[in-house]
Amino acid sequence: VQLQASGGGLVQAGGSLRLSCAASGRTFSRSTMGWFRQTPGKEREFVAAIIRSGSSAVYADSVKGRFTISGDNAKNTVYLQMNSLKPDDTAVYFCASSILGYFRGSGYTDKDKYDTWGQGTQVTVSS
């Protein structure tokens, strides 16, 4: 299983970016796909996820209403549309895949539940 993330870059506060994550070796519709982000010296934190087959999309409170996760089953690709970006959104963004399709409580926010990770893409938001 491989994940290839792309779409990061430099954008001004208030701007938008769309990240993409192409999956190979695993059927997207049968797995949970998530996005996490990490800044130097901090733990990798949950951003958003589609829990199996797009049945539900979940978000961290910090991005709710600004970010949208979506998927294209035909392309085996998940997207993260990021609008109204803030300097605090600056981080390396990682896509991740989990074979799990069900999580107790907010288990989908636990990075240890994801077994495959992409290489990360840098997002920098200037003020």
XYZ file of N, CA and C in Angstrom:
381
model
N 0.849 -1.180 0.000
C 0.000 0.000 0.000
C 0.890 1.239 0.000
N 0.574 2.165 -0.894
C 1.339 3.412 -0.962
C 0.396 4.594 -1.065
N 0.789 5.691 -0.414
C 0.037 6.937 -0.481
C 0.956 8.029 -0.994
N 0.470 8.807 -1.929
C 1.253 9.897 -2.505
C 0.488 11.189 -2.308
N 1.010 12.046 -1.439
C 0.360 13.325 -1.149
C 0.966 14.431 -1.988
N 0.143 15.399 -2.348
C 0.613 16.543 -3.120
C -0.315 17.728 -2.877
N 0.116 18.909 -3.344
C -0.743 20.083 -3.298
C -0.372 21.133 -2.281
N 0.642 20.884 -1.469
C 1.047 21.885 -0.498
C 1.683 23.094 -1.162
N 1.943 24.109 -0.358
C 2.574 25.306 -0.902
C 2.502 26.457 0.063
N 2.811 27.646 -0.462
C 2.789 28.874 0.324
C 1.567 29.691 -0.084
N 0.812 30.142 0.900
C -0.390 30.915 0.611
C -0.552 31.978 1.698
N -1.187 33.072 1.346
C -1.442 34.119 2.329
C -2.645 33.758 3.194
N -2.680 34.316 4.386
C -3.820 34.094 5.272
C -5.113 34.475 4.553
N -6.114 33.624 4.725
C -7.382 33.825 4.049
C -7.494 33.094 2.728
N -6.377 32.589 2.247
C -6.354 31.895 0.969
C -6.769 30.437 1.091
N -6.640 29.728 -0.033
C -7.080 28.331 -0.106
C -6.011 27.450 -0.752
N -6.040 26.201 -0.385
C -5.212 25.179 -1.018
C -6.015 23.881 -1.037
N -5.703 23.016 -2.013
C -6.303 21.690 -2.035
C -5.198 20.642 -2.053
N -5.222 19.789 -1.063
C -4.277 18.688 -0.992
C -4.912 17.438 -1.603
N -4.080 16.624 -2.222
C -4.536 15.362 -2.810
C -3.704 14.218 -2.250
N -4.323 13.067 -2.170
C -3.621 11.869 -1.707
C -4.102 10.691 -2.538
N -3.214 10.198 -3.384
C -3.542 9.070 -4.246
C -3.093 7.782 -3.580
N -4.000 6.825 -3.498
C -3.708 5.554 -2.847
C -3.562 4.456 -3.877
N -2.588 3.593 -3.668
C -2.425 2.415 -4.511
C -2.225 1.199 -3.622
N -2.784 0.093 -4.058
C -2.617 -1.128 -3.302
C -3.696 -1.370 -2.272
N -4.597 -0.400 -2.121
C -5.711 -0.573 -1.198
C -6.911 0.152 -1.780
N -8.050 -0.480 -1.727
C -9.254 0.141 -2.252
C -9.723 1.219 -1.293
N -9.749 2.430 -1.816
C -10.115 3.589 -1.007
C -11.464 3.412 -0.329
N -12.406 2.880 -1.074
C -13.766 2.793 -0.552
C -13.895 1.803 0.597
N -12.897 0.953 0.797
C -12.955 -0.044 1.868
C -12.089 0.327 3.060
N -11.532 1.532 3.049
C -10.654 1.931 4.139
C -11.058 3.302 4.647
N -10.508 3.657 5.759
C -10.666 5.006 6.295
C -9.457 5.826 5.880
N -9.720 6.993 5.335
C -8.642 7.876 4.888
C -8.641 9.135 5.738
N -7.470 9.509 6.206
C -7.391 10.672 7.070
C -6.265 11.611 6.702
N -6.359 12.807 7.240
C -5.299 13.811 7.132
C -4.869 14.212 8.545
N -3.576 14.285 8.734
C -2.976 14.746 9.971
C -1.997 15.852 9.623
N -1.572 16.595 10.625
C -0.547 17.607 10.395
C 0.399 17.658 11.591
N 1.582 18.165 11.314
C 2.612 18.191 12.350
C 3.496 19.401 12.168
N 3.808 20.053 13.293
C 4.774 21.138 13.315
C 5.951 20.699 14.172
N 7.117 21.311 13.977
C 8.318 20.889 14.710
C 8.099 20.896 16.226
N 8.480 19.806 16.853
C 8.405 19.708 18.301
C 7.046 19.336 18.847
N 6.083 19.137 17.952
C 4.731 18.794 18.405
C 4.304 17.435 17.888
N 3.303 16.876 18.557
C 2.747 15.605 18.123
C 1.970 15.793 16.811
N 1.934 14.732 16.044
C 1.114 14.753 14.836
C -0.359 14.790 15.270
N -1.102 15.728 14.710
C -2.481 15.900 15.151
C -3.481 15.633 14.036
N -4.620 15.144 14.445
C -5.695 14.814 13.522
C -6.290 16.077 12.919
N -6.606 15.997 11.625
C -7.242 17.111 10.934
C -8.642 16.704 10.454
N -8.712 15.630 9.669
C -9.996 15.206 9.107
C -9.898 13.768 8.631
N -11.060 13.123 8.475
C -11.064 11.758 7.964
C -12.387 11.448 7.292
N -12.315 10.559 6.328
C -13.516 9.940 5.758
C -13.497 8.510 6.254
N -14.565 8.164 6.967
C -14.619 6.834 7.558
C -15.334 5.911 6.590
N -14.643 5.026 6.046
C -15.003 4.021 5.065
C -16.097 4.406 4.104
N -15.704 4.455 2.848
C -16.630 4.651 1.739
C -17.360 5.984 1.809
N -16.767 6.953 2.496
C -17.397 8.259 2.556
C -18.677 8.289 3.342
N -18.884 7.299 4.164
C -20.131 7.253 4.920
C -20.211 8.383 5.928
N -19.060 8.856 6.384
C -19.090 10.006 7.280
C -17.742 10.716 7.223
N -17.797 12.031 7.283
C -16.603 12.857 7.314
C -16.527 13.511 8.683
N -15.344 13.479 9.271
C -15.159 14.038 10.605
C -13.985 15.001 10.587
N -14.042 15.991 11.473
C -13.053 17.062 11.479
C -12.616 17.419 12.891
N -11.399 17.907 12.972
C -10.937 18.528 14.212
C -11.686 19.849 14.381
N -11.936 20.229 15.619
C -12.657 21.480 15.877
C -11.942 22.677 15.258
N -10.629 22.623 15.219
C -9.838 23.759 14.738
C -10.020 24.028 13.252
N -10.528 23.047 12.501
C -10.662 23.233 11.047
C -12.115 23.125 10.584
N -13.006 22.793 11.501
C -14.416 22.606 11.140
C -14.969 23.894 10.536
N -15.649 23.758 9.409
C -16.208 24.919 8.731
C -15.262 25.564 7.739
N -13.990 25.206 7.791
C -12.998 25.778 6.849
C -12.427 24.726 5.912
N -12.272 23.498 6.399
C -11.691 22.415 5.605
C -12.784 21.425 5.231
N -12.617 20.825 4.052
C -13.548 19.794 3.598
C -12.765 18.616 3.044
N -13.058 17.437 3.552
C -12.425 16.223 3.044
C -13.416 15.529 2.108
N -12.891 15.024 1.006
C -13.741 14.327 0.056
C -12.925 13.256 -0.647
N -13.604 12.370 -1.333
C -12.903 11.288 -1.996
C -13.465 10.979 -3.365
N -12.640 10.445 -4.216
C -13.043 10.008 -5.551
C -12.710 8.521 -5.634
N -13.746 7.686 -5.529
C -13.517 6.240 -5.524
C -12.880 5.766 -6.821
N -13.290 6.349 -7.927
C -12.772 5.917 -9.223
C -11.269 6.181 -9.342
N -10.816 7.271 -8.723
C -9.392 7.622 -8.798
C -8.625 7.150 -7.572
N -9.341 6.559 -6.624
C -8.693 6.106 -5.379
C -7.907 7.248 -4.731
N -8.531 8.401 -4.685
C -7.863 9.611 -4.215
C -8.746 10.335 -3.201
N -8.116 10.860 -2.169
C -8.820 11.675 -1.184
C -8.257 13.090 -1.248
N -9.127 14.049 -1.032
C -8.751 15.454 -1.121
C -9.013 16.162 0.201
N -8.255 17.218 0.437
C -8.522 18.098 1.574
C -8.551 19.523 1.036
N -9.737 20.074 0.922
C -9.901 21.460 0.508
C -9.787 22.344 1.736
N -8.836 23.248 1.713
C -8.573 24.106 2.862
C -8.862 25.556 2.480
N -9.848 26.136 3.111
C -10.231 27.522 2.863
C -9.988 28.366 4.110
N -9.990 29.661 3.916
C -9.804 30.599 5.040
C -8.605 30.194 5.889
N -7.510 29.935 5.224
C -6.320 29.459 5.932
C -5.771 30.505 6.881
N -5.225 30.005 7.980
C -4.645 30.862 9.009
C -3.176 30.497 9.199
N -2.373 31.411 9.715
C -0.969 31.066 9.988
C -0.833 29.830 10.883
N -1.788 29.608 11.788
C -1.746 28.430 12.663
C -1.931 27.123 11.905
N -2.372 27.192 10.661
C -2.519 25.984 9.846
C -1.196 25.541 9.231
N -0.163 26.356 9.386
C 1.145 26.010 8.845
C 1.657 24.724 9.478
N 1.991 23.759 8.648
C 2.428 22.450 9.127
C 2.787 21.571 7.932
N 3.376 20.430 8.231
C 3.488 19.369 7.230
C 2.228 18.512 7.345
N 1.555 18.342 6.237
C 0.307 17.575 6.221
C 0.577 16.179 5.680
N 0.033 15.192 6.383
C 0.201 13.797 6.012
C -1.161 13.164 5.750
N -1.245 12.394 4.686
C -2.435 11.572 4.526
C -2.135 10.181 5.082
N -3.178 9.516 5.517
C -3.012 8.217 6.148
C -4.203 7.334 5.825
N -3.953 6.044 5.872
C -4.999 5.072 5.569
C -5.093 4.050 6.696
N -6.319 3.703 7.013
C -6.551 2.670 8.017
C -7.476 1.613 7.435
N -7.171 0.364 7.717
C -8.038 -0.710 7.273
C -9.323 -0.756 8.107
N -9.307 -0.050 9.220
C -10.469 -0.031 10.092
C -11.588 0.795 9.481
N -12.789 0.300 9.605
C -13.945 1.030 9.125
C -14.874 1.443 10.236
N -14.470 1.092 11.454
C -15.293 1.454 12.605
C -14.354 1.840 13.745
N -14.719 2.907 14.443
C -13.911 3.376 15.560
C -14.814 3.635 16.753
N -14.349 3.260 17.921
C -15.082 3.600 19.139
C -14.846 5.061 19.461
N -15.921 5.755 19.740
C -15.790 7.156 20.098
C -15.051 7.922 19.024
N -14.022 8.662 19.447
C -13.228 9.453 18.498
C -11.918 8.751 18.162
N -11.966 7.430 18.106
C -10.763 6.656 17.808
C -10.120 6.999 16.480
N -10.913 7.565 15.562
C -10.369 7.927 14.249
C -9.348 9.064 14.356
N -9.267 9.739 15.485
C -8.280 10.802 15.664
C -6.929 10.253 16.117
N -6.874 8.978 16.435
C -5.660 8.343 16.957
C -4.759 7.928 15.805
N -3.606 8.533 15.699
C -2.705 8.235 14.589
C -2.249 6.781 14.584
N -2.262 6.136 15.744
C -1.823 4.743 15.817
C -2.831 3.773 15.194
N -4.029 4.274 14.876
C -5.034 3.443 14.216
C -4.803 3.397 12.706
N -3.885 4.179 12.195
C -3.602 4.245 10.760
C -2.319 3.477 10.474
N -2.376 2.594 9.481
C -1.248 1.711 9.230
C -0.373 2.142 8.072
N -0.843 3.082 7.275
C -0.068 3.519 6.117
C -0.086 5.033 6.028
N 1.104 5.616 5.742
C 1.237 7.071 5.717
C 1.886 7.516 4.415
N 1.455 8.674 3.947
C 2.117 9.316 2.820
C 3.349 10.069 3.304
N 4.053 10.695 2.374
C 5.345 11.299 2.680
C 5.234 12.695 3.284
N 4.063 13.304 3.287
C 3.922 14.648 3.845
C 4.104 15.723 2.803
N 3.325 16.779 2.954
C 3.442 17.932 2.058
C 3.354 19.198 2.909
N 4.256 20.137 2.652
C 4.353 21.342 3.475
C 3.289 22.352 3.075
N 2.593 22.876 4.075
C 1.659 23.984 3.888
C 2.143 25.135 4.752
N 2.368 26.278 4.125
C 2.823 27.459 4.848
C 1.850 28.596 4.581
N 1.318 29.156 5.653
C 0.364 30.255 5.545
C 1.016 31.498 6.137
N 1.193 32.509 5.312
C 1.831 33.741 5.769
C 0.775 34.737 6.248
N 1.173 35.545 7.213
C 0.222 36.524 7.773
C 0.269 37.831 7.021
